[in-house]
CSV table of C-alpha atoms and ligand atoms in Angstrom, one decimal:
chain,number,residue,atom,x,y,z
J,1,MET,CA,-294.2,59.8,-35.8
J,2,ASN,CA,-291.0,61.6,-35.7
J,3,VAL,CA,-291.5,64.6,-37.7
J,4,LEU,CA,-288.4,66.7,-39.8
J,5,LEU,CA,-289.7,70.6,-39.9
J,6,VAL,CA,-287.1,71.7,-42.2
J,7,TYR,CA,-286.7,75.4,-43.7
J,8,PRO,CA,-284.1,76.4,-46.7
J,9,GLU,CA,-281.5,78.7,-46.3
J,10,PHE,CA,-282.3,82.3,-47.6
J,11,PRO,CA,-280.2,83.4,-50.6
J,12,ASP,CA,-277.6,86.2,-50.6
J,13,THR,CA,-280.8,89.1,-50.9
J,14,TYR,CA,-281.2,92.4,-48.8
J,15,TRP,CA,-283.5,90.6,-46.4
J,16,SER,CA,-280.9,87.8,-45.5
J,17,PHE,CA,-278.5,90.1,-43.4
J,18,LYS,CA,-275.8,87.7,-43.9
J,19,HIS,CA,-272.7,89.7,-44.3
J,20,ALA,CA,-274.0,91.8,-41.5
J,21,LEU,CA,-275.3,89.2,-38.5
J,22,PRO,CA,-271.4,87.8,-38.2
J,23,ILE,CA,-270.7,90.9,-37.0
J,24,GLU,CA,-273.6,91.0,-34.8
J,25,GLY,CA,-272.6,87.4,-33.6
J,26,LYS,CA,-275.6,86.0,-35.1
J,27,LYS,CA,-276.2,83.4,-37.7
J,28,SER,CA,-280.0,84.2,-38.7
J,29,ALA,CA,-282.5,87.2,-38.9
J,30,TYR,CA,-285.2,85.4,-37.4
J,31,PRO,CA,-286.5,82.3,-37.0
J,32,PRO,CA,-289.0,80.2,-39.7
J,33,LEU,CA,-292.7,81.7,-37.6
J,34,GLY,CA,-294.9,79.4,-39.8
J,35,LEU,CA,-292.6,76.1,-39.0
J,36,LEU,CA,-292.6,77.1,-34.9
J,37,THR,CA,-296.8,78.1,-34.9
J,38,ILE,CA,-297.2,74.6,-37.1
J,39,ALA,CA,-295.4,72.6,-34.4
J,40,ALA,CA,-297.3,73.9,-32.2
J,41,MET,CA,-300.7,72.1,-33.5
J,42,MET,CA,-299.2,68.8,-33.4
J,43,PRO,CA,-300.5,65.7,-31.4
J,44,ALA,CA,-298.3,65.9,-27.9
J,45,HIS,CA,-297.3,62.3,-29.1
J,46,TRP,CA,-295.5,63.4,-31.8
J,47,ASN,CA,-291.5,63.8,-31.7
J,48,LYS,CA,-290.6,66.8,-33.5
J,49,ARG,CA,-287.0,68.3,-35.0
J,50,LEU,CA,-286.8,71.0,-36.5
J,51,VAL,CA,-283.8,71.9,-38.6
J,52,ASP,CA,-283.2,75.4,-40.0
J,53,THR,CA,-280.7,75.5,-42.5
J,54,ASN,CA,-279.5,78.5,-42.0
J,55,ILE,CA,-278.0,77.8,-38.6
J,56,ARG,CA,-276.8,74.0,-39.7
J,57,PRO,CA,-277.1,72.0,-42.7
J,58,LEU,CA,-279.5,69.0,-43.0
J,59,THR,CA,-277.4,65.9,-42.5
J,60,ASP,CA,-278.6,62.4,-43.5
J,61,ALA,CA,-279.1,61.6,-39.7
J,62,ASP,CA,-281.8,63.9,-39.8
J,63,LEU,CA,-283.2,62.3,-42.8
J,64,LYS,CA,-282.8,58.8,-41.3
J,65,TRP,CA,-284.5,59.8,-38.2
J,66,ALA,CA,-287.7,61.2,-39.9
J,67,ASP,CA,-291.0,59.5,-40.3
J,68,VAL,CA,-292.2,62.5,-42.2
J,69,ALA,CA,-290.4,66.1,-43.6
J,70,MET,CA,-292.7,69.2,-43.5
J,71,LEU,CA,-291.4,72.3,-45.0
J,72,SER,CA,-292.0,75.1,-45.7
J,73,GLY,CA,-290.2,78.6,-47.6
J,74,MET,CA,-291.2,81.7,-49.8
J,75,ILE,CA,-290.9,82.4,-53.6
J,76,VAL,CA,-287.1,83.4,-53.1
J,77,HIS,CA,-286.2,79.9,-51.1
J,78,LYS,CA,-287.9,77.9,-54.7
J,79,GLN,CA,-284.6,76.2,-56.0
J,80,GLU,CA,-283.2,75.5,-52.0
J,81,LEU,CA,-287.1,73.6,-51.0
J,82,LEU,CA,-286.4,71.9,-54.4
J,83,HIS,CA,-283.1,70.6,-54.0
J,84,ILE,CA,-284.3,69.7,-50.3
J,85,LEU,CA,-287.6,67.9,-51.3
J,86,ASP,CA,-285.3,65.8,-53.9
J,87,ARG,CA,-282.9,64.5,-51.6
J,88,CYS,CA,-286.0,63.2,-49.4
J,89,ARG,CA,-287.4,62.0,-52.4
J,90,ALA,CA,-284.1,60.1,-52.9
J,91,ARG,CA,-284.2,58.3,-49.5
J,92,GLY,CA,-288.1,57.6,-50.2
J,93,LEU,CA,-288.8,60.2,-47.4
J,94,GLN,CA,-292.3,61.4,-47.3
J,95,THR,CA,-292.7,64.9,-47.9
J,96,VAL,CA,-295.2,67.6,-47.3
J,97,ILE,CA,-294.6,71.2,-47.8
J,98,GLY,CA,-296.8,74.6,-47.4
J,99,GLY,CA,-296.1,78.7,-47.1
J,100,PRO,CA,-296.6,81.3,-49.5
J,101,VAL,CA,-294.4,79.7,-51.9
J,102,THR,CA,-297.1,77.1,-52.9
J,103,ASN,CA,-298.9,79.9,-54.0
J,104,SER,CA,-296.1,81.2,-56.7
J,105,VAL,CA,-294.0,77.7,-57.7
J,106,SER,CA,-296.6,75.9,-59.8
J,107,GLU,CA,-293.6,73.0,-60.3
J,108,LEU,CA,-293.9,71.7,-56.2
J,109,PRO,CA,-296.3,68.8,-56.8
J,110,GLN,CA,-293.8,66.6,-59.0
J,111,HIS,CA,-291.1,67.0,-55.9
J,112,ALA,CA,-293.4,66.6,-53.0
J,113,ASP,CA,-295.9,64.0,-52.0
J,114,THR,CA,-298.3,66.3,-50.5
J,115,VAL,CA,-298.7,70.3,-50.7
J,116,VAL,CA,-300.4,72.4,-48.0
J,117,TYR,CA,-302.1,74.9,-49.9
J,118,GLY,CA,-303.2,78.2,-47.8
J,119,GLU,CA,-302.9,78.9,-43.8
J,120,ALA,CA,-302.8,75.7,-41.6
J,121,GLU,CA,-305.3,76.3,-38.7
J,122,ASP,CA,-308.4,74.2,-40.5
J,123,LEU,CA,-306.2,72.1,-42.3
J,124,MET,CA,-303.8,70.6,-39.9
J,125,PRO,CA,-306.8,67.8,-37.5
J,126,GLU,CA,-306.8,66.2,-41.4
J,127,LEU,CA,-303.7,66.0,-42.2
J,128,ILE,CA,-302.4,65.1,-39.4
J,129,ASP,CA,-305.0,62.4,-39.3
J,130,ASN,CA,-304.1,61.3,-42.3
J,131,LEU,CA,-300.6,61.0,-41.8
J,132,GLU,CA,-300.8,58.6,-39.0
J,133,HIS,CA,-303.2,56.4,-41.1
J,134,GLY,CA,-300.4,56.6,-43.4
J,135,LYS,CA,-303.0,58.0,-46.0
J,136,PRO,CA,-302.2,61.8,-46.5
J,137,LYS,CA,-303.5,63.5,-49.6
J,138,PRO,CA,-301.7,65.1,-52.5
J,139,SER,CA,-303.0,68.5,-51.7
J,140,TYR,CA,-304.8,70.2,-49.4
J,141,LYS,CA,-306.4,73.7,-50.0
J,142,ALA,CA,-308.0,75.8,-46.9
J,143,ALA,CA,-311.5,76.1,-47.9
J,144,GLU,CA,-311.6,79.7,-46.4
J,145,LEU,CA,-309.2,82.2,-44.5
J,146,PRO,CA,-309.1,81.3,-40.5
J,147,GLY,CA,-309.6,83.4,-37.8
J,148,LEU,CA,-306.6,84.1,-35.8
J,149,ASP,CA,-308.0,83.4,-32.5
J,150,LYS,CA,-307.6,79.8,-33.3
J,151,THR,CA,-303.5,80.0,-33.6
J,152,PRO,CA,-302.0,78.7,-30.9
J,153,LEU,CA,-298.3,79.8,-29.4
J,154,PRO,CA,-295.6,78.7,-31.8
J,155,ASP,CA,-293.5,76.4,-30.6
J,156,LEU,CA,-290.3,77.8,-30.0
J,157,SER,CA,-288.9,74.7,-27.5
J,158,LEU,CA,-287.4,73.5,-31.1
J,159,ILE,CA,-284.9,76.6,-31.8
J,160,HIS,CA,-282.4,78.4,-29.7
J,161,THR,CA,-282.7,82.4,-29.8
J,162,LYS,CA,-279.3,83.1,-29.3
J,163,TYR,CA,-278.6,82.8,-32.7
J,164,TYR,CA,-281.0,84.5,-33.8
J,165,SER,CA,-281.1,88.9,-34.5
J,166,ALA,CA,-284.3,89.0,-33.6
J,167,MET,CA,-287.9,87.3,-32.6
J,168,PRO,CA,-290.8,87.1,-35.2
J,169,ILE,CA,-294.5,88.0,-33.8
J,170,GLN,CA,-297.4,87.6,-35.9
J,171,TYR,CA,-300.4,89.6,-34.9
J,172,SER,CA,-302.7,90.5,-38.3
J,173,ARG,CA,-302.3,88.6,-41.7
J,174,GLY,CA,-304.1,90.2,-44.2
J,175,CYS,CA,-303.9,94.4,-45.8
J,176,PRO,CA,-306.6,96.1,-47.1
J,177,PHE,CA,-304.9,97.9,-49.7
J,178,ASN,CA,-304.9,96.7,-53.5
J,179,CYS,CA,-301.4,97.3,-54.8
J,180,GLU,CA,-301.0,95.6,-58.4
J,181,PHE,CA,-297.9,93.3,-57.9
J,182,CYS,CA,-298.7,92.5,-54.2
J,183,ASP,CA,-299.0,88.8,-53.5
J,184,ILE,CA,-300.1,88.9,-49.6
J,185,ILE,CA,-303.5,90.2,-51.2
J,186,GLU,CA,-304.1,87.2,-52.9
J,187,ILE,CA,-302.9,84.4,-50.2
J,188,TYR,CA,-304.2,86.5,-46.9
J,189,GLY,CA,-306.7,88.5,-47.9
J,190,ARG,CA,-307.6,92.0,-47.7
J,191,LYS,CA,-309.9,91.7,-44.8
J,192,PRO,CA,-306.5,91.9,-42.3
J,193,ARG,CA,-307.4,89.5,-39.4
J,194,THR,CA,-305.7,89.7,-36.3
J,195,LYS,CA,-304.5,88.2,-32.5
J,196,THR,CA,-306.7,89.2,-29.5
J,197,PRO,CA,-304.0,91.5,-27.4
J,198,GLY,CA,-304.2,88.3,-24.6
J,199,GLN,CA,-302.7,86.4,-27.9
J,200,VAL,CA,-300.1,88.6,-28.1
J,201,ILE,CA,-299.5,89.2,-25.0
J,202,ALA,CA,-299.0,85.9,-24.3
J,203,GLU,CA,-296.4,85.7,-26.7
J,204,LEU,CA,-293.9,88.3,-25.3
J,205,ASP,CA,-294.4,86.6,-21.8
J,206,GLN,CA,-293.1,83.4,-24.0
J,207,LEU,CA,-290.1,85.2,-25.3
J,208,TYR,CA,-289.9,87.3,-22.2
J,209,ASP,CA,-289.8,84.0,-19.5
J,210,LEU,CA,-286.8,82.0,-22.5
J,211,LYS,CA,-284.7,85.2,-21.6
J,212,TRP,CA,-285.2,87.2,-25.0
J,213,ARG,CA,-284.5,90.4,-24.7
J,214,GLY,CA,-283.5,93.0,-27.6
J,215,SER,CA,-285.6,93.3,-30.6
J,216,VAL,CA,-288.9,91.8,-31.7
J,217,PHE,CA,-290.3,92.0,-35.0
J,218,ILE,CA,-294.2,92.1,-35.4
J,219,VAL,CA,-293.8,90.2,-39.3
J,220,ASP,CA,-297.7,91.3,-40.4
J,221,ASP,CA,-297.4,93.1,-43.6
J,222,ASN,CA,-298.8,95.6,-42.5
J,223,PHE,CA,-299.5,96.4,-38.9
J,224,ILE,CA,-301.9,98.9,-39.5
J,225,GLY,CA,-304.0,97.0,-42.0
J,226,ASN,CA,-306.2,98.1,-39.1
J,227,LYS,CA,-305.7,101.0,-37.9
J,228,ARG,CA,-308.1,100.8,-34.3
J,229,LYS,CA,-307.1,96.9,-33.6
J,230,ALA,CA,-303.5,98.1,-33.8
J,231,LYS,CA,-304.4,101.3,-31.1
J,232,GLU,CA,-306.0,99.3,-28.6
J,233,LEU,CA,-302.9,95.9,-29.3
J,234,LEU,CA,-300.9,99.3,-29.1
J,235,ALA,CA,-301.8,100.6,-25.6
J,236,VAL,CA,-301.6,97.0,-24.3
J,237,LEU,CA,-298.0,96.8,-25.6
J,238,ALA,CA,-296.6,99.6,-24.2
J,239,ASP,CA,-298.1,98.5,-20.8
J,240,TRP,CA,-296.7,95.8,-20.8
J,241,ASN,CA,-293.0,96.5,-21.9
J,242,ARG,CA,-293.5,99.6,-19.2
J,243,ARG,CA,-294.0,97.2,-16.1
J,244,HIS,CA,-291.5,94.4,-18.2
J,245,ARG,CA,-288.6,97.6,-17.9
J,246,ARG,CA,-289.0,97.4,-21.7
J,247,PRO,CA,-287.0,94.6,-22.7
J,248,PHE,CA,-288.3,95.0,-26.4
J,249,GLY,CA,-288.1,97.2,-29.0
J,250,PHE,CA,-290.2,96.5,-31.9
J,251,PHE,CA,-289.8,97.1,-35.8
J,252,THR,CA,-292.5,96.3,-38.8
J,253,GLU,CA,-294.0,97.0,-41.9
J,254,ALA,CA,-296.4,99.5,-42.5
J,255,SER,CA,-298.2,101.4,-45.3
J,256,VAL,CA,-298.0,104.8,-45.4
J,257,ASN,CA,-300.8,105.9,-44.1
J,258,LEU,CA,-298.7,105.5,-41.1
J,259,ALA,CA,-297.6,109.3,-41.4
J,260,ASP,CA,-301.6,110.5,-41.2
J,261,ASP,CA,-302.2,109.5,-38.2
J,262,ALA,CA,-300.1,111.6,-35.2
J,263,GLU,CA,-301.9,109.2,-32.1
J,264,LEU,CA,-300.9,105.8,-34.4
J,265,LEU,CA,-297.5,107.7,-34.1
J,266,GLU,CA,-296.8,108.2,-30.8
J,267,MET,CA,-298.3,105.6,-29.6
J,268,MET,CA,-296.4,103.2,-31.4
J,269,LYS,CA,-293.3,105.6,-29.6
J,270,ASP,CA,-294.7,104.9,-26.3
J,271,ALA,CA,-294.8,101.0,-27.1
J,272,ASN,CA,-290.9,101.2,-28.2
J,273,PHE,CA,-291.4,100.4,-31.5
J,274,THR,CA,-288.1,101.4,-33.2
J,275,ARG,CA,-288.0,101.2,-36.9
J,276,VAL,CA,-290.5,100.4,-39.9
J,277,PHE,CA,-290.7,99.1,-43.1
J,278,MET,CA,-292.4,100.5,-45.9
J,279,GLY,CA,-293.1,99.8,-49.5
J,280,ILE,CA,-292.6,103.5,-50.9
J,281,GLU,CA,-291.6,102.2,-54.4
J,282,THR,CA,-291.8,105.2,-56.1
J,283,PRO,CA,-292.1,108.8,-56.4
J,284,VAL,CA,-293.3,109.2,-59.8
J,285,GLU,CA,-297.3,109.2,-59.3
J,286,GLU,CA,-298.7,108.3,-62.5
J,287,SER,CA,-296.9,104.8,-61.6
J,288,LEU,CA,-297.8,104.2,-58.4
J,289,LYS,CA,-301.8,104.6,-59.9
J,290,GLU,CA,-300.4,102.0,-62.4
J,291,ALA,CA,-299.9,99.8,-59.4
J,292,HIS,CA,-302.9,100.9,-57.9
J,293,LYS,CA,-301.2,101.9,-54.5
J,294,MET,CA,-303.1,104.9,-54.1
J,295,GLN,CA,-302.7,104.8,-50.1
J,296,ASN,CA,-299.0,106.7,-51.5
J,297,THR,CA,-300.7,109.1,-54.0
J,298,ARG,CA,-301.8,112.9,-53.4
J,299,LYS,CA,-299.2,113.2,-50.7
J,300,ASN,CA,-295.8,114.7,-50.4
J,301,LEU,CA,-293.9,111.1,-49.9
J,302,VAL,CA,-290.5,113.1,-48.5
J,303,GLU,CA,-292.7,115.1,-45.9
J,304,SER,CA,-294.4,112.0,-44.9
J,305,VAL,CA,-291.2,110.0,-44.0
J,306,ARG,CA,-289.8,112.8,-42.2
J,307,ARG,CA,-292.9,113.2,-40.0
J,308,ILE,CA,-292.7,109.3,-38.6
J,309,GLN,CA,-288.6,109.8,-38.5
J,310,SER,CA,-289.5,111.8,-36.2
J,311,TYR,CA,-291.3,110.2,-33.7
J,312,GLY,CA,-288.2,108.3,-33.2
J,313,LEU,CA,-289.1,105.4,-35.9
J,314,GLU,CA,-286.5,104.5,-38.7
J,315,VAL,CA,-287.6,104.6,-41.9
J,316,MET,CA,-286.7,100.9,-44.1
J,317,ALA,CA,-288.3,101.1,-47.6
J,318,GLY,CA,-288.6,99.2,-51.1
J,319,PHE,CA,-287.9,100.9,-53.8
J,320,ILE,CA,-289.6,99.6,-57.5
J,321,VAL,CA,-288.1,100.2,-61.1
J,322,GLY,CA,-289.8,98.9,-64.2
J,323,PHE,CA,-293.5,100.2,-63.9
J,324,ASP,CA,-295.3,100.9,-67.3
J,325,ASN,CA,-295.1,104.5,-66.5
J,326,ASP,CA,-291.6,105.2,-65.5
J,327,PRO,CA,-290.4,108.2,-67.0
J,328,GLU,CA,-286.5,108.1,-68.9
J,329,ASP,CA,-285.2,109.7,-65.9
J,330,ILE,CA,-286.9,107.4,-63.4
J,331,PHE,CA,-283.2,106.4,-61.9
J,332,ASP,CA,-281.9,109.7,-61.2
J,333,ARG,CA,-285.4,110.4,-58.9
J,334,GLN,CA,-285.2,107.7,-57.2
J,335,VAL,CA,-281.5,108.2,-56.4
J,336,GLN,CA,-282.9,111.7,-55.2
J,337,PHE,CA,-285.6,111.0,-53.2
J,338,ILE,CA,-283.7,108.7,-51.6
J,339,GLN,CA,-281.3,110.5,-50.5
J,340,GLU,CA,-283.1,113.2,-49.6
J,341,SER,CA,-285.5,111.3,-47.4
J,342,ALA,CA,-282.3,109.8,-45.8
J,343,ILE,CA,-283.6,106.2,-46.0
J,344,PRO,CA,-280.2,104.5,-44.8
J,345,LEU,CA,-281.9,101.0,-45.6
J,346,ALA,CA,-283.5,101.8,-49.1
J,347,MET,CA,-284.4,97.9,-50.5
J,348,VAL,CA,-284.5,98.8,-54.4
J,349,GLY,CA,-285.4,96.4,-56.8
J,350,ILE,CA,-286.7,95.6,-60.3
J,351,LEU,CA,-290.2,94.8,-60.6
J,352,LEU,CA,-291.4,91.0,-60.1
J,353,ALA,CA,-294.6,89.4,-62.1
J,354,LEU,CA,-294.9,87.0,-58.9
J,355,PRO,CA,-297.3,84.3,-60.1
J,356,GLY,CA,-301.2,84.7,-58.5
J,357,THR,CA,-300.7,88.9,-58.7
J,358,GLN,CA,-303.2,91.1,-60.6
J,359,LEU,CA,-299.9,91.5,-62.1
J,360,PHE,CA,-298.9,88.6,-63.3
J,361,ARG,CA,-302.5,88.2,-64.9
J,362,ARG,CA,-302.7,91.4,-66.6
J,363,LEU,CA,-299.1,90.6,-68.0
J,364,MET,CA,-300.1,87.5,-69.4
J,365,LYS,CA,-303.2,88.8,-70.9
J,366,GLU,CA,-300.6,91.0,-72.5
J,367,GLY,CA,-298.7,88.2,-73.9
J,368,ARG,CA,-295.8,90.2,-71.5
J,369,ILE,CA,-295.2,86.7,-69.0
J,370,LEU,CA,-291.5,85.4,-69.8
J,371,ASP,CA,-291.4,82.7,-66.3
J,372,GLU,CA,-292.8,82.3,-62.7
J,373,GLY,CA,-290.2,84.0,-61.7
J,374,HIS,CA,-287.6,83.9,-59.4
J,375,GLY,CA,-288.6,86.0,-56.3
J,376,ASP,CA,-285.5,87.9,-55.6
J,377,ASN,CA,-285.9,91.5,-57.0
J,378,MET,CA,-282.4,91.9,-57.1
J,379,ASP,CA,-282.0,89.4,-59.6
J,380,LEU,CA,-281.1,91.3,-63.1
J,381,ARG,CA,-283.1,88.7,-64.9
J,382,LEU,CA,-286.8,90.2,-66.3
J,383,ASN,CA,-289.7,88.0,-65.5
J,384,PHE,CA,-291.7,89.9,-68.3
J,385,ILE,CA,-291.5,92.4,-70.6
J,386,PRO,CA,-291.1,95.8,-69.5
J,387,LYS,CA,-292.4,98.8,-71.3
J,388,MET,CA,-288.6,100.5,-71.2
J,389,ASN,CA,-285.8,98.6,-73.2
J,390,ALA,CA,-284.4,95.9,-71.0
J,391,GLN,CA,-281.2,96.2,-71.1
J,392,LYS,CA,-281.7,100.0,-70.4
J,393,LEU,CA,-283.8,99.2,-67.2
J,394,ILE,CA,-281.0,96.6,-65.7
J,395,ASP,CA,-278.1,99.1,-66.5
J,396,GLY,CA,-280.4,102.2,-65.1
J,397,TYR,CA,-280.8,99.9,-62.2
J,398,ARG,CA,-277.9,98.7,-61.5
J,399,ASP,CA,-276.9,103.1,-61.3
J,400,ILE,CA,-279.3,103.4,-59.0
J,401,LEU,CA,-277.3,100.8,-56.9
J,402,ARG,CA,-274.6,102.2,-57.7
J,403,ARG,CA,-275.2,105.5,-57.2
J,404,ILE,CA,-276.9,104.6,-53.1
J,405,TYR,CA,-274.9,102.2,-51.9
J,406,THR,CA,-271.3,104.0,-52.5
J,407,PRO,CA,-270.3,103.9,-48.6
J,408,ASP,CA,-269.8,108.1,-48.9
J,409,ALA,CA,-273.8,108.6,-50.2
J,410,TYR,CA,-274.5,105.2,-48.0
J,411,TYR,CA,-273.3,107.3,-44.6
J,412,GLU,CA,-274.4,110.4,-45.7
J,413,ARG,CA,-278.0,109.5,-45.5
J,414,VAL,CA,-277.4,107.7,-41.8
J,415,LEU,CA,-276.0,111.0,-40.9
J,416,ARG,CA,-279.2,113.2,-42.4
J,417,PHE,CA,-281.6,110.5,-40.9
J,418,LEU,CA,-279.8,110.9,-37.2
J,419,GLU,CA,-280.1,114.7,-37.4
J,420,ARG,CA,-283.9,114.7,-37.6
J,421,TYR,CA,-284.2,111.6,-35.5
J,422,LYS,CA,-285.7,111.7,-31.5
J,423,SER,CA,-285.0,109.3,-30.2
J,424,PRO,CA,-287.0,107.2,-27.5
J,425,ASN,CA,-286.4,108.4,-24.0
J,426,HIS,CA,-285.5,103.9,-23.4
J,427,ARG,CA,-284.1,102.8,-26.3
J,428,PRO,CA,-282.6,99.3,-25.5
J,429,ARG,CA,-279.5,98.5,-26.7
J,430,VAL,CA,-279.5,96.5,-29.6
J,431,PHE,CA,-275.7,97.6,-29.9
J,432,SER,CA,-274.7,96.5,-26.4
J,433,ASP,CA,-272.6,94.0,-27.3
J,434,TYR,CA,-269.1,95.3,-27.3
J,435,ILE,CA,-267.6,92.4,-29.0
J,436,ALA,CA,-270.1,93.4,-32.3
J,437,LEU,CA,-268.5,96.8,-31.8
J,438,ALA,CA,-264.7,95.5,-32.4
J,439,ARG,CA,-265.8,93.3,-34.8
J,440,SER,CA,-267.6,95.6,-36.9
J,441,PHE,CA,-264.1,98.5,-36.1
J,442,ILE,CA,-262.2,95.4,-37.5
J,443,LYS,CA,-264.3,94.2,-40.4
J,444,GLN,CA,-265.0,97.9,-41.2
J,445,GLY,CA,-262.7,99.6,-39.8
J,446,VAL,CA,-259.0,97.6,-40.3
J,447,PHE,CA,-260.4,95.0,-43.3
J,448,GLY,CA,-263.2,97.0,-45.1
J,449,GLU,CA,-262.7,98.3,-48.2
J,450,SER,CA,-264.1,101.6,-47.3
J,451,ARG,CA,-262.1,102.1,-43.9
J,452,THR,CA,-261.8,106.1,-44.7
J,453,SER,CA,-265.0,106.7,-44.7
J,454,TYR,CA,-266.5,104.2,-42.5
J,455,TRP,CA,-263.5,105.9,-39.8
J,456,LYS,CA,-264.8,109.3,-40.6
J,457,PHE,CA,-268.4,108.6,-40.4
J,458,VAL,CA,-267.5,106.7,-37.1
J,459,MET,CA,-265.9,109.9,-35.4
J,460,LYS,CA,-269.0,111.8,-36.5
J,461,ALA,CA,-271.3,110.0,-34.9
J,462,ALA,CA,-269.6,109.9,-31.5
J,463,LEU,CA,-268.7,113.6,-31.8
J,464,HIS,CA,-272.2,115.0,-32.9
J,465,TYR,CA,-274.9,112.0,-32.1
J,466,ARG,CA,-273.5,110.1,-29.3
J,467,LYS,CA,-277.3,109.5,-27.3
J,468,THR,CA,-278.0,107.4,-30.6
J,469,PHE,CA,-274.5,106.2,-31.1
J,470,ASP,CA,-276.0,102.8,-30.7
J,471,THR,CA,-278.0,103.6,-33.5
J,472,ALA,CA,-275.6,105.2,-36.0
J,473,MET,CA,-273.2,102.0,-35.3
J,474,THR,CA,-276.3,99.3,-36.3
J,475,LEU,CA,-276.5,101.1,-39.4
J,476,ALA,CA,-273.5,101.3,-40.4
J,477,VAL,CA,-272.8,97.0,-39.6
J,478,MET,CA,-275.8,96.9,-41.7
J,479,GLY,CA,-274.9,99.4,-44.3
J,480,TYR,CA,-271.6,96.6,-44.9
J,481,HIS,CA,-274.4,93.9,-45.8
J,482,PHE,CA,-276.0,96.1,-48.4
J,483,GLN,CA,-273.2,97.4,-49.6
J,484,THR,CA,-270.9,94.3,-50.1
J,485,LEU,CA,-274.2,93.1,-51.3
J,486,THR,CA,-274.8,95.9,-54.4
J,487,ARG,CA,-270.5,95.3,-55.5
J,488,MET,CA,-271.6,91.8,-56.1
J,489,VAL,CA,-274.5,92.7,-58.2
J,490,LEU,CA,-272.6,95.1,-60.1
J,491,ASP,CA,-269.6,93.0,-60.4
J,492,SER,CA,-272.3,89.9,-61.6
J,493,GLU,CA,-272.6,90.9,-65.2
L,1,SF4,S1,-299.9,98.1,-48.7
L,1,SF4,FE1,-298.2,96.4,-48.5
L,1,SF4,S2,-299.3,94.3,-48.1
L,1,SF4,FE2,-300.7,96.0,-48.6
L,1,SF4,S3,-301.4,95.6,-50.9
L,1,SF4,FE3,-300.0,97.1,-50.6
L,1,SF4,S4,-298.1,96.1,-51.4
L,1,SF4,FE4,-299.8,94.1,-50.1
């Protein structure tokens, strides 16, 4: 059996980092961990080929070679996935699709022969058996959430690590919180399930043996969903990293209550975590309550961000406008918060009602859902009727982007962040590649539209932040992606 695993190309969103990756000399942020893990569950006698279309195009020769195509992705990949499925179908190639997208896109059964809903661990034996006998079912649905102790090491033989900016590892699935707009808790549940520290170490060993050095992304939606277990893992991670002379710097996603736990922060610092993404969403308490985001209420959020930054963790954060309780001045308040908290990489989006979420169900009941949505929270098409005038919301959103991603506002945030940032002692050099540095100088400093601001920033960083110059330049390059994309959004009327 020849199995073709296909991962769709990312559209141009903040998360794709498409405009920064060429400067870094990479083609994609990270490889498709879900497909690599599925591949590891397949029988040894199956031939496997992975086409990550972020790296190279899917060819007719690939389709001709395959007996079955297996696809995975998220709602943001919807259009690309439907296109690939239709291409397979036109050639009579059998198709199977799984991944988070199956939770959000209802038309998949019209395009794919088989749709796999939920996590694969318990379903794979039956699917494999049915495929071998030429009788796959139209759908498979996991009866329960599997324990992650069953999850094998991803099959990294299917990729070339050199094309990617970071390598992914998953430690846990699920989150104990209850945010109304979140689909993670609907798909993976509210009781975090974790791998054993031994499983994670085996993944690190695998990466190390493949000669990977640099960033490792722990892809969990909330790494600290179970703080006790996270601490157990961190002790082991720190020890492993020290014994191997710190080849890896980690980044992950975590809830804001990370700021309340000094021991956890110290342990993350010790294990060489360098960046954390968190959903701050809004500085407006009433909107947080509306979104059931209680873990962000009753605290000074700017203070929380500062505390995390002081442990050598750069904070990247998500912000949302469009809540029912958003006041008229929400746009100014978001800009003020983002500048004050010195969060360089602020992902601001318009609220999206993702299918399958509590928010979608509430708005459906209220007769306010317009369509399933597109999964891209930078897309200016609303999929629900907001309380605020829709045009006012879109204009206000664009105004936030315009203000926070002007080069001067962006570099001001980075400099403010560097001022309070205590760099970990043995931070791996993300920007160790002098060719990448030269690319940044040429692309941003010679041909960039914001040359003057760029050079002013580089000079300041070189003069005042020599110890963290690496971080400064990494943020300058990432800023280029955000500034380019923002310009594109603002130009699209
Ligand atoms: S904290 Fe994050 S992952 Fe957890 S429920 Fe809220 S949005 Fe979802």
